[in-house]
PDB file of C-alpha atoms in Angstrom:
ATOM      1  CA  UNK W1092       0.000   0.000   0.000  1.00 75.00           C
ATOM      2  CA  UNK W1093       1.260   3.349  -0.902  1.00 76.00           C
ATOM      3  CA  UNK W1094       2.352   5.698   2.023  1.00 93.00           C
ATOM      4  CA  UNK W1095       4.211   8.825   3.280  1.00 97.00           C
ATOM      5  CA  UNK W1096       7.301   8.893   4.370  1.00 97.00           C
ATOM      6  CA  UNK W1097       9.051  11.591   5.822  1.00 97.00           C
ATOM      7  CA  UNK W1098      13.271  11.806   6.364  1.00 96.00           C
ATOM      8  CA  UNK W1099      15.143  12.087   8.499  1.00 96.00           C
ATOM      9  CA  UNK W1100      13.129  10.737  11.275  1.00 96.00           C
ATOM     10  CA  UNK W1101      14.807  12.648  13.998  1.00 97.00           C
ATOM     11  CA  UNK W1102      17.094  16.177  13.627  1.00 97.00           C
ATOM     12  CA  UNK W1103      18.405  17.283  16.242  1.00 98.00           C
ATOM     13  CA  UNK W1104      19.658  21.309  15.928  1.00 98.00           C
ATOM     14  CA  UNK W1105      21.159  24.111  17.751  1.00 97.00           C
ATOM     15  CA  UNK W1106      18.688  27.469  18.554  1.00 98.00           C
ATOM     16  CA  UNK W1107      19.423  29.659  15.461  1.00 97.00           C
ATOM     17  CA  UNK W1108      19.787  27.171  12.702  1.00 98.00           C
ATOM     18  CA  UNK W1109      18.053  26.239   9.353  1.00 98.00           C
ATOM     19  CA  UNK W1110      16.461  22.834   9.149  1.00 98.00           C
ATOM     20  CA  UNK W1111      14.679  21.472   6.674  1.00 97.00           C
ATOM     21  CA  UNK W1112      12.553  18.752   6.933  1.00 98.00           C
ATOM     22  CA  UNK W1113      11.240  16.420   3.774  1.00 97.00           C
ATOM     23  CA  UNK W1114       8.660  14.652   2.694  1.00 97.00           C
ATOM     24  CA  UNK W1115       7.236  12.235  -0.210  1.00 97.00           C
ATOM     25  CA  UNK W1116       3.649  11.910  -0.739  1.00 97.00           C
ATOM     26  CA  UNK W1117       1.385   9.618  -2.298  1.00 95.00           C
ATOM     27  CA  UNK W1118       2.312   9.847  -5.791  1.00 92.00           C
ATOM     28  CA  UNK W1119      -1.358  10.709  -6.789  1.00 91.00           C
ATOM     29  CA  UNK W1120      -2.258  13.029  -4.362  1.00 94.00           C
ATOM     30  CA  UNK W1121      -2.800  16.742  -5.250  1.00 93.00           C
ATOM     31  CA  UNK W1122      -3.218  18.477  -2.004  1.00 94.00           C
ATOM     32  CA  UNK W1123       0.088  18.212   0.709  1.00 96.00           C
ATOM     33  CA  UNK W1124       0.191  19.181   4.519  1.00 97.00           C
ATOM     34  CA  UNK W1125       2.574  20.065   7.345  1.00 98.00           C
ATOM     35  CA  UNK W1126       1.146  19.464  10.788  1.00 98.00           C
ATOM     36  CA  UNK W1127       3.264  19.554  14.322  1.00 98.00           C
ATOM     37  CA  UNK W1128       2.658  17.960  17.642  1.00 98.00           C
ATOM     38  CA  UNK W1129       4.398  19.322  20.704  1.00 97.00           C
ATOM     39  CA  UNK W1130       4.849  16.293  23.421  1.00 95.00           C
ATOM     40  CA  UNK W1131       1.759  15.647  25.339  1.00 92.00           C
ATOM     41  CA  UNK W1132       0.173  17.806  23.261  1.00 94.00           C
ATOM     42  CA  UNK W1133      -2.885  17.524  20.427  1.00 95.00           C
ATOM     43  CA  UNK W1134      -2.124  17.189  16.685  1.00 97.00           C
ATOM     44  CA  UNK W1135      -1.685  21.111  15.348  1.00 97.00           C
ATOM     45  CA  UNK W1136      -2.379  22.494  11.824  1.00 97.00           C
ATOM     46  CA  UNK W1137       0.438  24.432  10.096  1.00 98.00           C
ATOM     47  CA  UNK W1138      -0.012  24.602   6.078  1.00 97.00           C
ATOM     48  CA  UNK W1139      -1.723  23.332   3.385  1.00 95.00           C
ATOM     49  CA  UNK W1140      -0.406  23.544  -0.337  1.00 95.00           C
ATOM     50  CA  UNK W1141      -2.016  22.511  -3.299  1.00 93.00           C
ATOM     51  CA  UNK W1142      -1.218  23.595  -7.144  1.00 91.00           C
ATOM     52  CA  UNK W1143       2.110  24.897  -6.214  1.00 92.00           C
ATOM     53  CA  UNK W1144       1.062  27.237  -3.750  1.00 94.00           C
ATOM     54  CA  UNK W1145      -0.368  27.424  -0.143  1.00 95.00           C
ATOM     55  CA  UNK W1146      -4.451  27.485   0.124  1.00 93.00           C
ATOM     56  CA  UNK W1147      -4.486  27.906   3.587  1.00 93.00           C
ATOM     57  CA  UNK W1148      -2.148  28.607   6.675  1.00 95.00           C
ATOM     58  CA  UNK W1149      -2.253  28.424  10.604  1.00 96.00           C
ATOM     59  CA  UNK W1150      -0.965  31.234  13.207  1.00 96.00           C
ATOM     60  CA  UNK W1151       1.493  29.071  14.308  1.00 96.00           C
ATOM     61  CA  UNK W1152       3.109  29.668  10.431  1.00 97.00           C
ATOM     62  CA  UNK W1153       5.124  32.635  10.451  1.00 95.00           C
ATOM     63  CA  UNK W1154       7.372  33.860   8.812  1.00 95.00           C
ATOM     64  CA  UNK W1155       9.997  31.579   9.569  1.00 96.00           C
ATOM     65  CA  UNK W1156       8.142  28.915   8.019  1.00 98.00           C
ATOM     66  CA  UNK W1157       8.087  28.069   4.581  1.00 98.00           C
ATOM     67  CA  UNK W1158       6.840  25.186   2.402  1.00 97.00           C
ATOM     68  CA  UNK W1159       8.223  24.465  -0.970  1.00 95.00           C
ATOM     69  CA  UNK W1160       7.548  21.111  -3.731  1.00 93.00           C
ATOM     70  CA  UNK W1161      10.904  21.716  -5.664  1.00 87.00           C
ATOM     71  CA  UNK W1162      10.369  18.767  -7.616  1.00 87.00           C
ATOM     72  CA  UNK W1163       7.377  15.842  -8.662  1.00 79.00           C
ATOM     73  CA  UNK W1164       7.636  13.654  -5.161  1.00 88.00           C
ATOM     74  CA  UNK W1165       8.951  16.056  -2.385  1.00 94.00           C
ATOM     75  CA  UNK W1166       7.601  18.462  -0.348  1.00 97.00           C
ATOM     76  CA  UNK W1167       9.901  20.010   2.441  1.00 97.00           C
ATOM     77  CA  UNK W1168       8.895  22.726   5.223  1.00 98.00           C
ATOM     78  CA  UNK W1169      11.843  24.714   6.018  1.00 98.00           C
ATOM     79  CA  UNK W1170      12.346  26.236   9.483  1.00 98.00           C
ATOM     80  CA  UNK W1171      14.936  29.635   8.783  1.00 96.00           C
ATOM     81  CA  UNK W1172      15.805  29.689  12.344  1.00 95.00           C
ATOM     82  CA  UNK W1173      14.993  27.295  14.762  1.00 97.00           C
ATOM     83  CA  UNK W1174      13.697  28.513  18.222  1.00 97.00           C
ATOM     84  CA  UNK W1175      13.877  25.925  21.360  1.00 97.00           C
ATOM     85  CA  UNK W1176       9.656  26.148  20.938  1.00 97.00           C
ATOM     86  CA  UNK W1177       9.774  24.345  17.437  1.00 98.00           C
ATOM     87  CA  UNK W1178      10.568  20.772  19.353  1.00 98.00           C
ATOM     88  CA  UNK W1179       8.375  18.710  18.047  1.00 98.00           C
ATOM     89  CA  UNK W1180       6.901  15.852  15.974  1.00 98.00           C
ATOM     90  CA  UNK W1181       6.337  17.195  12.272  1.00 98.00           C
ATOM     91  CA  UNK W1182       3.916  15.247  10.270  1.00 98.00           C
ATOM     92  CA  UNK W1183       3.659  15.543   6.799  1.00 98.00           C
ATOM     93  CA  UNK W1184       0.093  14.431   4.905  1.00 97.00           C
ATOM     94  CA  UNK W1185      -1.185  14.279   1.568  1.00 96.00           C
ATOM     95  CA  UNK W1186      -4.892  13.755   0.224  1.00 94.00           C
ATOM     96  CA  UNK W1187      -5.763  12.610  -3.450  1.00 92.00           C
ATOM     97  CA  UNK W1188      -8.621  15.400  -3.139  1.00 87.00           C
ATOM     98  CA  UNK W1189      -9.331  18.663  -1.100  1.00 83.00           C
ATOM     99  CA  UNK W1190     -12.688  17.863  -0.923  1.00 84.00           C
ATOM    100  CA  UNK W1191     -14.891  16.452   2.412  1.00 84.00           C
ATOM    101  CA  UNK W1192     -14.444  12.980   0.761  1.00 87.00           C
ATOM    102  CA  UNK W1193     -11.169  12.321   0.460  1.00 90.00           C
ATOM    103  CA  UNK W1194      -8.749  10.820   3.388  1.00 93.00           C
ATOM    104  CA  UNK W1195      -5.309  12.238   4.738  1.00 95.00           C
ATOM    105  CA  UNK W1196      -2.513  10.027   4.912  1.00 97.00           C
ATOM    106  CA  UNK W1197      -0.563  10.471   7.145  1.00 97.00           C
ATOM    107  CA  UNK W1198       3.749  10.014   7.164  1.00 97.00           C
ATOM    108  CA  UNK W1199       5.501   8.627  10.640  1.00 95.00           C
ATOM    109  CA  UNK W1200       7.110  11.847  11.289  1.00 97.00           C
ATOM    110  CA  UNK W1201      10.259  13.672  11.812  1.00 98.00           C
ATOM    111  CA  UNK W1202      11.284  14.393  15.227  1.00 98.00           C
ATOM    112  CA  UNK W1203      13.118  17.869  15.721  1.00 98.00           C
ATOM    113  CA  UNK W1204      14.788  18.768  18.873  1.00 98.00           C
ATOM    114  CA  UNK W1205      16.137  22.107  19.280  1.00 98.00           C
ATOM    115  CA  UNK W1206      19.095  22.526  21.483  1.00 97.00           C
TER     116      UNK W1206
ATOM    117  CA  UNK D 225     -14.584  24.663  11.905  1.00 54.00           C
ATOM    118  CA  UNK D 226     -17.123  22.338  13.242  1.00 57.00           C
ATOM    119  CA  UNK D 227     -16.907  21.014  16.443  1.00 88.00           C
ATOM    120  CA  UNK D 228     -17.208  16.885  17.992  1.00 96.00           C
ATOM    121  CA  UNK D 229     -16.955  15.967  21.289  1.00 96.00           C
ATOM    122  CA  UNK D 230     -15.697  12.332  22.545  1.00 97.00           C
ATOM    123  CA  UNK D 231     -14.855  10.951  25.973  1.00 97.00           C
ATOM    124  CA  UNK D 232     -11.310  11.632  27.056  1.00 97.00           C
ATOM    125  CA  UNK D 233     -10.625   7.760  27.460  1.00 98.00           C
ATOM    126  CA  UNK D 234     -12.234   4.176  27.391  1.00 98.00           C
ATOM    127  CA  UNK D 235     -11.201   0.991  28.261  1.00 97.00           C
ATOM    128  CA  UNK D 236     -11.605  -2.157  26.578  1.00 96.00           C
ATOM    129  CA  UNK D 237     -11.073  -5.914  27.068  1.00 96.00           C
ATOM    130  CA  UNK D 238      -9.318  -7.556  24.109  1.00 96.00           C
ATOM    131  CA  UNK D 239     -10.974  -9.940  21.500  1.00 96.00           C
ATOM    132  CA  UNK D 240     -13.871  -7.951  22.499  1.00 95.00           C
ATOM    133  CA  UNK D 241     -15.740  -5.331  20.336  1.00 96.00           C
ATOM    134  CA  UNK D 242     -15.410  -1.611  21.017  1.00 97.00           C
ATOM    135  CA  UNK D 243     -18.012   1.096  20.538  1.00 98.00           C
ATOM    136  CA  UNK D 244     -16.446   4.478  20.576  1.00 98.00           C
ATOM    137  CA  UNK D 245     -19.172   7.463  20.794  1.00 98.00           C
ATOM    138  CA  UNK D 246     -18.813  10.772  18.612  1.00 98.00           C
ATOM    139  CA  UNK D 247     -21.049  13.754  19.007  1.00 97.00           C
ATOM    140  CA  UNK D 248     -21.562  16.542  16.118  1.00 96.00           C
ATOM    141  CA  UNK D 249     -24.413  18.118  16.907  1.00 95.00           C
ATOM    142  CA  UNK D 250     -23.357  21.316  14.511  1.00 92.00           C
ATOM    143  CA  UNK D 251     -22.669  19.281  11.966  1.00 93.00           C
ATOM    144  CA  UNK D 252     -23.264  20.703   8.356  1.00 90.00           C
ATOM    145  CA  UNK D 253     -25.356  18.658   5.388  1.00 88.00           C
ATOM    146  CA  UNK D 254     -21.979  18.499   3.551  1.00 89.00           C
ATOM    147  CA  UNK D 255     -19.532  17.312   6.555  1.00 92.00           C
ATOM    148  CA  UNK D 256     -18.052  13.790   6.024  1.00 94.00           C
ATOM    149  CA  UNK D 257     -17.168  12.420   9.333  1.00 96.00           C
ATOM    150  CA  UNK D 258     -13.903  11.278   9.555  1.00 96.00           C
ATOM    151  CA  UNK D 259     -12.221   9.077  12.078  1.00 97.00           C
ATOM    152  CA  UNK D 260      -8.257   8.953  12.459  1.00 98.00           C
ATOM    153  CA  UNK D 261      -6.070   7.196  15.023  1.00 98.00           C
ATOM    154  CA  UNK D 262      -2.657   7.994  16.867  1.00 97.00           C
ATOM    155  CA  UNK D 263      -0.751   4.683  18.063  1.00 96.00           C
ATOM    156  CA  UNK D 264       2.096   5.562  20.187  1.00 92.00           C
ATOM    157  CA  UNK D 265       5.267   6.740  18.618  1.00 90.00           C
ATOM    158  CA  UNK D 266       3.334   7.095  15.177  1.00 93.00           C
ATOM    159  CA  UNK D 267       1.704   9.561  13.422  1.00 95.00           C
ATOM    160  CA  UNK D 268      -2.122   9.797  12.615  1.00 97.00           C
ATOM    161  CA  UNK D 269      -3.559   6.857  10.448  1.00 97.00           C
ATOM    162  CA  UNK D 270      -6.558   7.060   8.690  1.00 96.00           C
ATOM    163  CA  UNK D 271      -9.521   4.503   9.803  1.00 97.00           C
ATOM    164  CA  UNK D 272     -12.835   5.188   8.020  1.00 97.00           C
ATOM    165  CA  UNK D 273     -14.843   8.269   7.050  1.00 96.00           C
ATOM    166  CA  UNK D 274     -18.725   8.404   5.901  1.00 96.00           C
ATOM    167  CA  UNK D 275     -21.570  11.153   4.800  1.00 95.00           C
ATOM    168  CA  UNK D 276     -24.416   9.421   5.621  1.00 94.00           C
ATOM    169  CA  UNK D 277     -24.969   5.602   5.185  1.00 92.00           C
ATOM    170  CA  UNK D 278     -22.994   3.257   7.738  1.00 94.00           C
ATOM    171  CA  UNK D 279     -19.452   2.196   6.557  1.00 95.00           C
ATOM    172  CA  UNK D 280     -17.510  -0.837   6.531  1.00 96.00           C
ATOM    173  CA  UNK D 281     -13.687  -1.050   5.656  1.00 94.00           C
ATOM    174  CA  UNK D 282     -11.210  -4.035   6.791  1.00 92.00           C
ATOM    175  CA  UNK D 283      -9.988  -1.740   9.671  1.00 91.00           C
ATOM    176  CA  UNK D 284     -13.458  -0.537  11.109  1.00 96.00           C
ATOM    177  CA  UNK D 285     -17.585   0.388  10.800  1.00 97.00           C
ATOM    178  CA  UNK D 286     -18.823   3.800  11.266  1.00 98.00           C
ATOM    179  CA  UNK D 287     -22.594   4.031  12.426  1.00 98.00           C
ATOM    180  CA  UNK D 288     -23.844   7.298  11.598  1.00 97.00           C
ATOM    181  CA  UNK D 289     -26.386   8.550  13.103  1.00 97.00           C
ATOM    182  CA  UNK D 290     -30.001   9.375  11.410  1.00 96.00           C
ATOM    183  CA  UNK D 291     -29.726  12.884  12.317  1.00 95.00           C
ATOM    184  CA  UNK D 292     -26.208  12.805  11.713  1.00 96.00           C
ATOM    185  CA  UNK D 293     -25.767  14.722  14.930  1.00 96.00           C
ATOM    186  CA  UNK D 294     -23.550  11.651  16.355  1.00 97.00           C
ATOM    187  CA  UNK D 295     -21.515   8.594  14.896  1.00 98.00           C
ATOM    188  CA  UNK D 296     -20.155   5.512  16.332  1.00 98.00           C
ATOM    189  CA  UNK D 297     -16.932   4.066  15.466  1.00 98.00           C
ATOM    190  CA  UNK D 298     -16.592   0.110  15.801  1.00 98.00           C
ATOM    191  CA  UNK D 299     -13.858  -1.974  16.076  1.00 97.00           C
ATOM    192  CA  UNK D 300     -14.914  -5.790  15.956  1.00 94.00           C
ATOM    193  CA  UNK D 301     -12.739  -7.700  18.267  1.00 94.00           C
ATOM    194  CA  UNK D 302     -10.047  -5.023  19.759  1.00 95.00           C
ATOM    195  CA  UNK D 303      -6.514  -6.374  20.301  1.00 96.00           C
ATOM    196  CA  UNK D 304      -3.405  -4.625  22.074  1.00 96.00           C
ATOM    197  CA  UNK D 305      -2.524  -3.097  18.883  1.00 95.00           C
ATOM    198  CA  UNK D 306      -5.576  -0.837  18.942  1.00 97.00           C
ATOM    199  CA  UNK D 307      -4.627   0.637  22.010  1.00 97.00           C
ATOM    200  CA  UNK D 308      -4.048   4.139  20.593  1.00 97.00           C
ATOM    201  CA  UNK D 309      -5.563   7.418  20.717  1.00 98.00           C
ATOM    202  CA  UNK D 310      -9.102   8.171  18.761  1.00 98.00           C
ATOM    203  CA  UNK D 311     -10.034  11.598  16.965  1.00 98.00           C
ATOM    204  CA  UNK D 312     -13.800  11.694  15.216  1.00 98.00           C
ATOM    205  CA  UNK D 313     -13.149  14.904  12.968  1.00 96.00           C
ATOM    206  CA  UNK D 314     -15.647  16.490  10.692  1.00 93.00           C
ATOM    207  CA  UNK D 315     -14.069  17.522   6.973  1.00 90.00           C
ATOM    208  CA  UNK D 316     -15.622  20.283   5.637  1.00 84.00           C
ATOM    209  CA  UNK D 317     -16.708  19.564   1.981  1.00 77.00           C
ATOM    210  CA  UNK D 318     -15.140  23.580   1.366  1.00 74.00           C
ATOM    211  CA  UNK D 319     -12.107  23.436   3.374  1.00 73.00           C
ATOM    212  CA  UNK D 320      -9.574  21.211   2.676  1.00 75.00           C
ATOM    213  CA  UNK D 321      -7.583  21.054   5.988  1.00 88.00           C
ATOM    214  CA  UNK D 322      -8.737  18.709   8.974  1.00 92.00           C
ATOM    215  CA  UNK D 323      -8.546  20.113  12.457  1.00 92.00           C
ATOM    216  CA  UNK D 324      -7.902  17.333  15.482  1.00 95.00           C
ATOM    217  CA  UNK D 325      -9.135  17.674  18.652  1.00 94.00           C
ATOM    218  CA  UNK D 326      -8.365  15.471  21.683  1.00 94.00           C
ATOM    219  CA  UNK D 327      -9.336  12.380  20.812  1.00 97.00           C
ATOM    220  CA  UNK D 328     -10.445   9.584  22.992  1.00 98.00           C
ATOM    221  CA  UNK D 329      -7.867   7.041  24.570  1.00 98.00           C
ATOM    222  CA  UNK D 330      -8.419   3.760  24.042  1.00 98.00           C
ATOM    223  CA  UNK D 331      -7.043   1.146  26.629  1.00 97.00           C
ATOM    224  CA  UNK D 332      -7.119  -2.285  25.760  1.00 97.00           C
ATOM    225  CA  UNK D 333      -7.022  -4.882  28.625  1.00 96.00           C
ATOM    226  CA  UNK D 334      -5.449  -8.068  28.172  1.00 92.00           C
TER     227      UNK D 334
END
């Protein structure tokens, strides 16, 4: 069955730094999602992106945040500089549809600590 | 967004079936009820999603009910792997994000 998968699974990075985190989709899917989870905490909204461009963002991205599909199978959200608050579990998703219909799927995340 | 409301946690015997409760009482005519799950260490897995009509996949059934206002999701004969967290999310036919809320806890007792 065809799934999301997300590398690395853990970065660790110093206060200050660029990361960049990646993801491949579903090869069908259209629409493409970043969503975070701090420990203990609930499953948080951050971007969707769809034709190339984001359709809808959450407070939480800022500026520092920025989503990108440089080629046909990746999609990476870049952090410019990392603040100790960004620790967390990033989860990438992608859905064949945008509509009410159509499932997320879901990748096994990348863990970022910031140090 | 639209709003559901499940019980924090519920505990379950294994081999035995599980009924977990979902209520949507603001639920819009063109919400599809969705239902994703959080095992530990993993990130959110689909499970099932309907309109109207009850659902059946290999993982689950969703009972919706008549009024739509509330949905049941039911796993036939739980075991240990199921022990995982439980979100019942309404997807908005315009709005192509979902939005998770707490979820309900399933423990599964051996």
């Amino acid at each position: 069955e065809p799934e999301v998968t997300q590398t690395p699974s853990h970065q660790v990075t110093q206060m200050g730094q660029e990361v960049i985190l990646r993801c491949v989709p579903i090869s069908n899917h259209l629409y493409f999602y970043w969503y975070r989870q701090i420990l203990g905490q609930k499953v948080e909204f951050l971007v969707s992106f769809y034709n190339n461009e984001i359709s809808e963002k959450s407070e939480i991205f800022d500026d520092q945040f920025s989503v990108e599909r440089p080629d046909g199978s990746n999609f990476t959200l870049k952090i410019r500089s990392t603040k100790l608050e960004d620790s967390a579990m990033y989860f990438c998703a992608s859905s064949e549809q945008g509509q009410g219909f159509s499932p997320l799927h879901f990748g096994n995340g990348t863990r970022l600590t910031v140090t | 967004d639209a709003k559901t409301t499940q019980p924090n946690s519920m505990e379950s015997n294994e081999e035995e079936p599980v009924h977990l409760p979902c209520n949507h009482s603001t639920i819009s005519g063109t919400d599809y009820i969705h239902w994703y799950r959080q095992l530990p260490s993993q990130g959110p897995e689909y499970v099932i999603h309907g309109l109207t009509s009850n659902v059946n996949n290999r993982m689950a059934s969703l009972a919706i009910a008549e009024d739509r206002k509330s949905s049941t999701l039911i796993l036939h004969r739980a075991t240990l792997r199921d022990a995982a967290v439980y979100y019942c999310i309404l997807r908005e036919n315009r709005d192509d994000k979902i939005i998770f809320g707490k979820g309900t806890r399933l423990h599964i007792l051996p």
